[in-house]
Amino acid sequence: CIRDRPNIAWLVVWSSLGLVLALTVQVRRVDERRPLAWGFVLVLLATPFWVPTSWPHYFVYLPFVQLFVIAKAVEERDAPSWLRGLVGLLCGVSVLLSSVPVFQLMGGKEVYGASGALFVSNALLLIASVAWLFARLKKAPLVESEELESGAVK
């Protein structure tokens, strides 16, 4: 258990935070119009991995993030079809797990909250977002550090 090894837990927390921050910095190469939105998406989706509790109200952002990621997959027609399909599948399962019908099928808030359905929904959305960004980063032009320092990059 990760709680038995606090040093490993902190290593996981800080390394995942570093990964999210590094990806957030690189987002500008993928989406010049909405780099701040992608930064918020990544931080929101990564937060449940850093917080030791996962109360259902912590996931209030899920519908907005689901809509944002699905909209990116739909609006960018030049993305590979496998990538759009993967993002669509992961987001679809995420929407299903965080839906009211699944909540009712599970029998109420205690069972639903304890099942981890919202955490899994969040994790699927994080995987979809990171997969989308990494695939888009592979085709995005590299930004030279001098351009970043001079402010030449939009």
Short mmCIF file of N, CA and C in Angstrom, two decimals:
data_model
loop_
_atom_site.label_atom_id
_atom_site.label_comp_id
_atom_site.label_asym_id
_atom_site.label_seq_id
_atom_site.Cartn_x
_atom_site.Cartn_y
_atom_site.Cartn_z
N CYS A 1 0.84 -1.18 0.00
CA CYS A 1 0.00 0.00 0.00
C CYS A 1 0.89 1.25 0.00
N ILE A 2 0.47 2.25 -0.75
CA ILE A 2 1.29 3.45 -0.89
C ILE A 2 1.35 4.25 0.42
N ARG A 3 0.34 4.10 1.28
CA ARG A 3 0.36 4.82 2.56
C ARG A 3 1.42 4.28 3.50
N ASP A 4 1.80 3.00 3.32
CA ASP A 4 2.83 2.40 4.15
C ASP A 4 4.22 2.92 3.78
N ARG A 5 4.33 3.49 2.60
CA ARG A 5 5.62 3.98 2.11
C ARG A 5 5.50 5.47 1.73
N PRO A 6 5.50 6.35 2.71
CA PRO A 6 5.27 7.77 2.42
C PRO A 6 6.30 8.37 1.47
N ASN A 7 7.54 7.88 1.48
CA ASN A 7 8.54 8.42 0.56
C ASN A 7 8.18 8.13 -0.89
N ILE A 8 7.67 6.92 -1.15
CA ILE A 8 7.24 6.57 -2.50
C ILE A 8 6.02 7.40 -2.89
N ALA A 9 5.10 7.60 -1.95
CA ALA A 9 3.91 8.40 -2.24
C ALA A 9 4.30 9.81 -2.65
N TRP A 10 5.21 10.41 -1.91
CA TRP A 10 5.64 11.77 -2.27
C TRP A 10 6.38 11.79 -3.59
N LEU A 11 7.14 10.76 -3.88
CA LEU A 11 7.83 10.66 -5.16
C LEU A 11 6.81 10.62 -6.30
N VAL A 12 5.77 9.83 -6.14
CA VAL A 12 4.71 9.74 -7.16
C VAL A 12 4.01 11.08 -7.32
N VAL A 13 3.67 11.70 -6.20
CA VAL A 13 2.98 12.99 -6.24
C VAL A 13 3.82 14.04 -6.96
N TRP A 14 5.07 14.19 -6.57
CA TRP A 14 5.89 15.24 -7.15
C TRP A 14 6.28 14.95 -8.60
N SER A 15 6.51 13.68 -8.92
CA SER A 15 6.84 13.37 -10.32
C SER A 15 5.63 13.56 -11.22
N SER A 16 4.43 13.21 -10.74
CA SER A 16 3.24 13.44 -11.55
C SER A 16 2.95 14.93 -11.69
N LEU A 17 3.19 15.68 -10.63
CA LEU A 17 3.04 17.13 -10.71
C LEU A 17 4.01 17.71 -11.73
N GLY A 18 5.25 17.23 -11.71
CA GLY A 18 6.24 17.68 -12.69
C GLY A 18 5.83 17.35 -14.11
N LEU A 19 5.29 16.16 -14.32
CA LEU A 19 4.83 15.76 -15.66
C LEU A 19 3.70 16.66 -16.14
N VAL A 20 2.74 16.92 -15.25
CA VAL A 20 1.61 17.78 -15.62
C VAL A 20 2.10 19.19 -15.94
N LEU A 21 3.00 19.72 -15.14
CA LEU A 21 3.52 21.06 -15.40
C LEU A 21 4.32 21.11 -16.70
N ALA A 22 5.12 20.09 -16.96
CA ALA A 22 5.90 20.05 -18.21
C ALA A 22 4.98 19.98 -19.42
N LEU A 23 3.94 19.17 -19.32
CA LEU A 23 2.99 19.07 -20.42
C LEU A 23 2.22 20.37 -20.59
N THR A 24 1.88 21.02 -19.48
CA THR A 24 1.17 22.30 -19.54
C THR A 24 2.00 23.36 -20.25
N VAL A 25 3.31 23.36 -20.02
CA VAL A 25 4.20 24.32 -20.69
C VAL A 25 4.22 24.05 -22.20
N GLN A 26 4.19 22.79 -22.59
CA GLN A 26 4.26 22.42 -24.00
C GLN A 26 2.92 22.56 -24.74
N VAL A 27 1.84 22.76 -24.02
CA VAL A 27 0.51 22.83 -24.64
C VAL A 27 0.42 23.95 -25.66
N ARG A 28 1.14 25.01 -25.46
CA ARG A 28 1.09 26.14 -26.40
C ARG A 28 1.42 25.70 -27.82
N ARG A 29 2.28 24.70 -27.96
CA ARG A 29 2.62 24.19 -29.28
C ARG A 29 1.44 23.48 -29.94
N VAL A 30 0.54 22.92 -29.15
CA VAL A 30 -0.58 22.15 -29.68
C VAL A 30 -1.78 23.04 -29.96
N ASP A 31 -2.09 23.94 -29.05
CA ASP A 31 -3.30 24.75 -29.16
C ASP A 31 -2.99 26.18 -28.74
N GLU A 32 -2.64 27.00 -29.73
CA GLU A 32 -2.27 28.39 -29.42
C GLU A 32 -3.44 29.21 -28.92
N ARG A 33 -4.65 28.80 -29.31
CA ARG A 33 -5.83 29.57 -28.92
C ARG A 33 -6.25 29.33 -27.48
N ARG A 34 -6.00 28.11 -26.97
CA ARG A 34 -6.49 27.78 -25.63
C ARG A 34 -5.44 27.11 -24.75
N PRO A 35 -4.23 27.63 -24.66
CA PRO A 35 -3.25 26.93 -23.81
C PRO A 35 -3.63 26.99 -22.33
N LEU A 36 -4.23 28.08 -21.90
CA LEU A 36 -4.61 28.21 -20.49
C LEU A 36 -5.71 27.21 -20.14
N ALA A 37 -6.65 27.02 -21.06
CA ALA A 37 -7.73 26.06 -20.81
C ALA A 37 -7.17 24.65 -20.67
N TRP A 38 -6.22 24.27 -21.54
CA TRP A 38 -5.61 22.95 -21.42
C TRP A 38 -4.85 22.83 -20.10
N GLY A 39 -4.21 23.90 -19.67
CA GLY A 39 -3.51 23.87 -18.38
C GLY A 39 -4.47 23.60 -17.24
N PHE A 40 -5.61 24.27 -17.24
CA PHE A 40 -6.62 24.03 -16.21
C PHE A 40 -7.12 22.59 -16.27
N VAL A 41 -7.38 22.09 -17.49
CA VAL A 41 -7.86 20.72 -17.66
C VAL A 41 -6.88 19.73 -17.04
N LEU A 42 -5.60 19.88 -17.36
CA LEU A 42 -4.60 18.95 -16.84
C LEU A 42 -4.47 19.02 -15.32
N VAL A 43 -4.48 20.22 -14.77
CA VAL A 43 -4.36 20.35 -13.32
C VAL A 43 -5.60 19.79 -12.62
N LEU A 44 -6.79 20.09 -13.15
CA LEU A 44 -8.02 19.55 -12.55
C LEU A 44 -8.03 18.03 -12.57
N LEU A 45 -7.67 17.45 -13.71
CA LEU A 45 -7.71 16.00 -13.84
C LEU A 45 -6.62 15.30 -13.03
N ALA A 46 -5.52 15.97 -12.78
CA ALA A 46 -4.44 15.36 -12.01
C ALA A 46 -4.65 15.50 -10.50
N THR A 47 -5.44 16.46 -10.09
CA THR A 47 -5.62 16.73 -8.66
C THR A 47 -6.09 15.53 -7.84
N PRO A 48 -7.05 14.71 -8.30
CA PRO A 48 -7.46 13.57 -7.47
C PRO A 48 -6.34 12.57 -7.20
N PHE A 49 -5.30 12.59 -8.00
CA PHE A 49 -4.17 11.70 -7.75
C PHE A 49 -3.26 12.23 -6.64
N TRP A 50 -3.39 13.51 -6.31
CA TRP A 50 -2.57 14.13 -5.27
C TRP A 50 -3.31 14.24 -3.94
N VAL A 51 -4.63 14.28 -4.00
CA VAL A 51 -5.45 14.45 -2.80
C VAL A 51 -5.81 13.06 -2.27
N PRO A 52 -5.58 12.80 -0.98
CA PRO A 52 -5.80 11.45 -0.46
C PRO A 52 -7.27 11.02 -0.39
N THR A 53 -8.22 11.95 -0.41
CA THR A 53 -9.64 11.59 -0.39
C THR A 53 -10.28 11.96 -1.72
N SER A 54 -11.35 11.30 -2.06
CA SER A 54 -12.05 11.57 -3.32
C SER A 54 -13.56 11.63 -3.08
N TRP A 55 -14.01 12.68 -2.46
CA TRP A 55 -15.43 12.86 -2.25
C TRP A 55 -16.08 13.20 -3.59
N PRO A 56 -17.32 12.76 -3.80
CA PRO A 56 -17.97 13.00 -5.10
C PRO A 56 -18.04 14.47 -5.52
N HIS A 57 -18.20 15.37 -4.58
CA HIS A 57 -18.29 16.78 -4.97
C HIS A 57 -16.95 17.34 -5.44
N TYR A 58 -15.86 16.62 -5.23
CA TYR A 58 -14.56 17.07 -5.75
C TYR A 58 -14.52 17.00 -7.27
N PHE A 59 -15.41 16.24 -7.87
CA PHE A 59 -15.39 15.99 -9.32
C PHE A 59 -16.42 16.84 -10.07
N VAL A 60 -16.77 17.97 -9.51
CA VAL A 60 -17.79 18.83 -10.11
C VAL A 60 -17.37 19.33 -11.49
N TYR A 61 -16.12 19.37 -11.79
CA TYR A 61 -15.61 19.86 -13.06
C TYR A 61 -15.73 18.86 -14.20
N LEU A 62 -16.02 17.59 -13.91
CA LEU A 62 -15.99 16.55 -14.94
C LEU A 62 -16.84 16.86 -16.17
N PRO A 63 -18.10 17.30 -16.05
CA PRO A 63 -18.87 17.57 -17.27
C PRO A 63 -18.23 18.64 -18.17
N PHE A 64 -17.65 19.66 -17.57
CA PHE A 64 -17.04 20.72 -18.35
C PHE A 64 -15.78 20.21 -19.08
N VAL A 65 -14.99 19.43 -18.37
CA VAL A 65 -13.77 18.88 -18.97
C VAL A 65 -14.13 17.85 -20.05
N GLN A 66 -15.15 17.03 -19.80
CA GLN A 66 -15.59 16.07 -20.80
C GLN A 66 -16.01 16.79 -22.08
N LEU A 67 -16.78 17.83 -21.93
CA LEU A 67 -17.23 18.61 -23.09
C LEU A 67 -16.04 19.25 -23.82
N PHE A 68 -15.10 19.79 -23.09
CA PHE A 68 -13.93 20.43 -23.68
C PHE A 68 -13.11 19.43 -24.51
N VAL A 69 -12.83 18.27 -23.93
CA VAL A 69 -11.99 17.28 -24.62
C VAL A 69 -12.72 16.71 -25.83
N ILE A 70 -14.00 16.40 -25.69
CA ILE A 70 -14.77 15.89 -26.83
C ILE A 70 -14.84 16.94 -27.92
N ALA A 71 -15.04 18.20 -27.56
CA ALA A 71 -15.10 19.27 -28.56
C ALA A 71 -13.79 19.39 -29.32
N LYS A 72 -12.66 19.23 -28.63
CA LYS A 72 -11.36 19.29 -29.32
C LYS A 72 -11.24 18.15 -30.33
N ALA A 73 -11.69 16.96 -29.95
CA ALA A 73 -11.60 15.81 -30.86
C ALA A 73 -12.52 15.99 -32.07
N VAL A 74 -13.64 16.64 -31.88
CA VAL A 74 -14.59 16.84 -32.98
C VAL A 74 -14.14 17.98 -33.89
N GLU A 75 -13.65 19.07 -33.32
CA GLU A 75 -13.33 20.25 -34.14
C GLU A 75 -12.02 20.13 -34.92
N GLU A 76 -11.10 19.32 -34.47
CA GLU A 76 -9.82 19.19 -35.18
C GLU A 76 -9.89 18.01 -36.13
N ARG A 77 -10.31 18.29 -37.35
CA ARG A 77 -10.53 17.26 -38.37
C ARG A 77 -9.23 16.65 -38.90
N ASP A 78 -8.11 17.33 -38.71
CA ASP A 78 -6.85 16.81 -39.23
C ASP A 78 -6.19 15.79 -38.30
N ALA A 79 -6.80 15.53 -37.15
CA ALA A 79 -6.26 14.53 -36.22
C ALA A 79 -6.49 13.13 -36.80
N PRO A 80 -5.58 12.21 -36.52
CA PRO A 80 -5.76 10.85 -37.02
C PRO A 80 -7.06 10.23 -36.49
N SER A 81 -7.69 9.41 -37.31
CA SER A 81 -8.98 8.83 -36.92
C SER A 81 -8.84 7.91 -35.70
N TRP A 82 -7.70 7.21 -35.56
CA TRP A 82 -7.52 6.35 -34.40
C TRP A 82 -7.48 7.16 -33.12
N LEU A 83 -6.87 8.36 -33.20
CA LEU A 83 -6.77 9.22 -32.02
C LEU A 83 -8.14 9.77 -31.65
N ARG A 84 -8.88 10.21 -32.65
CA ARG A 84 -10.23 10.73 -32.39
C ARG A 84 -11.13 9.63 -31.84
N GLY A 85 -10.96 8.39 -32.36
CA GLY A 85 -11.74 7.26 -31.85
C GLY A 85 -11.40 6.92 -30.42
N LEU A 86 -10.09 6.91 -30.11
CA LEU A 86 -9.65 6.61 -28.74
C LEU A 86 -10.17 7.66 -27.76
N VAL A 87 -10.02 8.92 -28.11
CA VAL A 87 -10.50 10.00 -27.24
C VAL A 87 -12.01 9.91 -27.09
N GLY A 88 -12.72 9.64 -28.18
CA GLY A 88 -14.17 9.50 -28.12
C GLY A 88 -14.60 8.35 -27.22
N LEU A 89 -13.92 7.21 -27.34
CA LEU A 89 -14.24 6.05 -26.51
C LEU A 89 -13.99 6.33 -25.03
N LEU A 90 -12.80 6.85 -24.72
CA LEU A 90 -12.47 7.15 -23.32
C LEU A 90 -13.40 8.19 -22.72
N CYS A 91 -13.71 9.23 -23.50
CA CYS A 91 -14.63 10.26 -23.01
C CYS A 91 -16.04 9.71 -22.86
N GLY A 92 -16.46 8.85 -23.78
CA GLY A 92 -17.79 8.25 -23.68
C GLY A 92 -17.95 7.41 -22.43
N VAL A 93 -16.95 6.59 -22.13
CA VAL A 93 -17.00 5.79 -20.89
C VAL A 93 -16.96 6.71 -19.67
N SER A 94 -16.17 7.78 -19.75
CA SER A 94 -16.10 8.74 -18.66
C SER A 94 -17.46 9.38 -18.41
N VAL A 95 -18.13 9.78 -19.49
CA VAL A 95 -19.47 10.38 -19.35
C VAL A 95 -20.44 9.37 -18.75
N LEU A 96 -20.38 8.13 -19.22
CA LEU A 96 -21.27 7.09 -18.71
C LEU A 96 -21.06 6.86 -17.21
N LEU A 97 -19.80 6.74 -16.79
CA LEU A 97 -19.51 6.47 -15.38
C LEU A 97 -19.94 7.62 -14.46
N SER A 98 -19.92 8.84 -14.97
CA SER A 98 -20.29 9.99 -14.14
C SER A 98 -21.74 10.41 -14.33
N SER A 99 -22.55 9.55 -14.94
CA SER A 99 -23.94 9.91 -15.25
C SER A 99 -24.90 9.57 -14.12
N VAL A 100 -26.05 10.20 -14.14
CA VAL A 100 -27.10 9.95 -13.15
C VAL A 100 -27.65 8.53 -13.28
N PRO A 101 -27.88 7.99 -14.49
CA PRO A 101 -28.37 6.60 -14.56
C PRO A 101 -27.43 5.59 -13.89
N VAL A 102 -26.13 5.74 -14.05
CA VAL A 102 -25.19 4.83 -13.38
C VAL A 102 -25.26 5.03 -11.86
N PHE A 103 -25.38 6.28 -11.44
CA PHE A 103 -25.55 6.58 -10.02
C PHE A 103 -26.77 5.85 -9.46
N GLN A 104 -27.88 5.91 -10.18
CA GLN A 104 -29.11 5.26 -9.73
C GLN A 104 -29.01 3.74 -9.80
N LEU A 105 -28.35 3.22 -10.81
CA LEU A 105 -28.18 1.77 -10.93
C LEU A 105 -27.36 1.19 -9.78
N MET A 106 -26.42 1.97 -9.29
CA MET A 106 -25.56 1.50 -8.19
C MET A 106 -26.27 1.54 -6.85
N GLY A 107 -27.39 2.22 -6.77
CA GLY A 107 -28.17 2.16 -5.54
C GLY A 107 -27.98 3.30 -4.57
N GLY A 108 -27.44 4.42 -5.00
CA GLY A 108 -27.36 5.57 -4.11
C GLY A 108 -25.96 6.09 -3.89
N LYS A 109 -25.92 7.15 -3.10
CA LYS A 109 -24.66 7.89 -2.97
C LYS A 109 -23.56 7.13 -2.23
N GLU A 110 -23.91 6.31 -1.24
CA GLU A 110 -22.87 5.60 -0.50
C GLU A 110 -22.15 4.60 -1.39
N VAL A 111 -22.92 3.79 -2.10
CA VAL A 111 -22.33 2.77 -2.97
C VAL A 111 -21.60 3.43 -4.14
N TYR A 112 -22.23 4.43 -4.74
CA TYR A 112 -21.63 5.12 -5.88
C TYR A 112 -20.34 5.81 -5.47
N GLY A 113 -20.36 6.50 -4.35
CA GLY A 113 -19.16 7.19 -3.89
C GLY A 113 -18.03 6.23 -3.54
N ALA A 114 -18.37 5.09 -2.95
CA ALA A 114 -17.36 4.12 -2.56
C ALA A 114 -16.84 3.30 -3.74
N SER A 115 -17.59 3.27 -4.83
CA SER A 115 -17.20 2.45 -5.98
C SER A 115 -15.99 3.01 -6.73
N GLY A 116 -15.75 4.29 -6.60
CA GLY A 116 -14.65 4.91 -7.33
C GLY A 116 -15.00 5.23 -8.77
N ALA A 117 -16.27 5.21 -9.12
CA ALA A 117 -16.69 5.46 -10.51
C ALA A 117 -16.24 6.85 -10.98
N LEU A 118 -16.34 7.84 -10.11
CA LEU A 118 -15.93 9.19 -10.51
C LEU A 118 -14.41 9.28 -10.66
N PHE A 119 -13.68 8.58 -9.81
CA PHE A 119 -12.22 8.58 -9.94
C PHE A 119 -11.81 7.91 -11.25
N VAL A 120 -12.45 6.79 -11.58
CA VAL A 120 -12.15 6.10 -12.84
C VAL A 120 -12.55 6.98 -14.02
N SER A 121 -13.70 7.64 -13.93
CA SER A 121 -14.14 8.57 -14.97
C SER A 121 -13.09 9.67 -15.18
N ASN A 122 -12.59 10.20 -14.09
CA ASN A 122 -11.55 11.23 -14.12
C ASN A 122 -10.27 10.68 -14.75
N ALA A 123 -9.86 9.48 -14.34
CA ALA A 123 -8.63 8.88 -14.86
C ALA A 123 -8.73 8.63 -16.37
N LEU A 124 -9.88 8.16 -16.83
CA LEU A 124 -10.07 7.94 -18.27
C LEU A 124 -9.96 9.26 -19.04
N LEU A 125 -10.51 10.30 -18.47
CA LEU A 125 -10.44 11.62 -19.10
C LEU A 125 -9.01 12.15 -19.12
N LEU A 126 -8.25 11.88 -18.06
CA LEU A 126 -6.85 12.27 -18.02
C LEU A 126 -6.05 11.52 -19.10
N ILE A 127 -6.30 10.23 -19.23
CA ILE A 127 -5.62 9.44 -20.26
C ILE A 127 -5.98 9.97 -21.65
N ALA A 128 -7.25 10.27 -21.87
CA ALA A 128 -7.68 10.81 -23.17
C ALA A 128 -6.99 12.14 -23.45
N SER A 129 -6.93 13.01 -22.46
CA SER A 129 -6.31 14.33 -22.64
C SER A 129 -4.82 14.22 -22.93
N VAL A 130 -4.13 13.39 -22.15
CA VAL A 130 -2.68 13.23 -22.34
C VAL A 130 -2.39 12.57 -23.68
N ALA A 131 -3.19 11.56 -24.05
CA ALA A 131 -3.01 10.91 -25.35
C ALA A 131 -3.20 11.92 -26.48
N TRP A 132 -4.22 12.74 -26.37
CA TRP A 132 -4.50 13.76 -27.39
C TRP A 132 -3.32 14.74 -27.49
N LEU A 133 -2.88 15.23 -26.35
CA LEU A 133 -1.81 16.23 -26.36
C LEU A 133 -0.49 15.64 -26.84
N PHE A 134 -0.14 14.43 -26.40
CA PHE A 134 1.11 13.83 -26.85
C PHE A 134 1.10 13.56 -28.35
N ALA A 135 -0.02 13.06 -28.86
CA ALA A 135 -0.11 12.80 -30.30
C ALA A 135 -0.03 14.10 -31.09
N ARG A 136 -0.63 15.14 -30.57
CA ARG A 136 -0.60 16.44 -31.26
C ARG A 136 0.78 17.10 -31.11
N LEU A 137 1.46 16.86 -30.00
CA LEU A 137 2.80 17.41 -29.81
C LEU A 137 3.80 16.83 -30.80
N LYS A 138 3.59 15.57 -31.19
CA LYS A 138 4.51 14.93 -32.12
C LYS A 138 4.52 15.64 -33.48
N LYS A 139 3.39 16.24 -33.86
CA LYS A 139 3.36 16.92 -35.15
C LYS A 139 3.50 18.44 -35.04
N ALA A 140 3.52 18.96 -33.81
CA ALA A 140 3.65 20.40 -33.61
C ALA A 140 5.11 20.82 -33.78
N PRO A 141 5.34 22.01 -34.32
CA PRO A 141 6.72 22.49 -34.48
C PRO A 141 7.35 22.78 -33.12
N LEU A 142 8.64 22.53 -33.04
CA LEU A 142 9.38 22.83 -31.82
C LEU A 142 9.54 24.33 -31.66
N VAL A 143 9.51 24.79 -30.43
CA VAL A 143 9.69 26.20 -30.13
C VAL A 143 11.07 26.37 -29.53
N GLU A 144 11.86 27.24 -30.13
CA GLU A 144 13.20 27.49 -29.62
C GLU A 144 13.12 28.29 -28.32
N SER A 145 14.06 28.04 -27.42
CA SER A 145 14.03 28.72 -26.13
C SER A 145 14.22 30.23 -26.28
N GLU A 146 14.96 30.67 -27.31
CA GLU A 146 15.14 32.11 -27.52
C GLU A 146 13.82 32.77 -27.88
N GLU A 147 12.97 32.05 -28.65
CA GLU A 147 11.66 32.60 -29.01
C GLU A 147 10.78 32.73 -27.77
N LEU A 148 10.87 31.76 -26.88
CA LEU A 148 10.10 31.83 -25.65
C LEU A 148 10.53 33.00 -24.78
N GLU A 149 11.84 33.18 -24.65
CA GLU A 149 12.36 34.25 -23.81
C GLU A 149 12.06 35.63 -24.39
N SER A 150 12.11 35.76 -25.71
CA SER A 150 11.87 37.05 -26.33
C SER A 150 10.39 37.39 -26.44
N GLY A 151 9.54 36.39 -26.24
CA GLY A 151 8.10 36.63 -26.35
C GLY A 151 7.62 36.56 -27.77
N ALA A 152 8.42 36.01 -28.69
CA ALA A 152 8.04 35.92 -30.09
C ALA A 152 6.95 34.88 -30.31
N VAL A 153 6.81 33.93 -29.39
CA VAL A 153 5.79 32.91 -29.52
C VAL A 153 4.48 33.45 -28.99
N LYS A 154 3.41 33.25 -29.73
CA LYS A 154 2.10 33.75 -29.31
C LYS A 154 1.55 32.93 -28.19
#
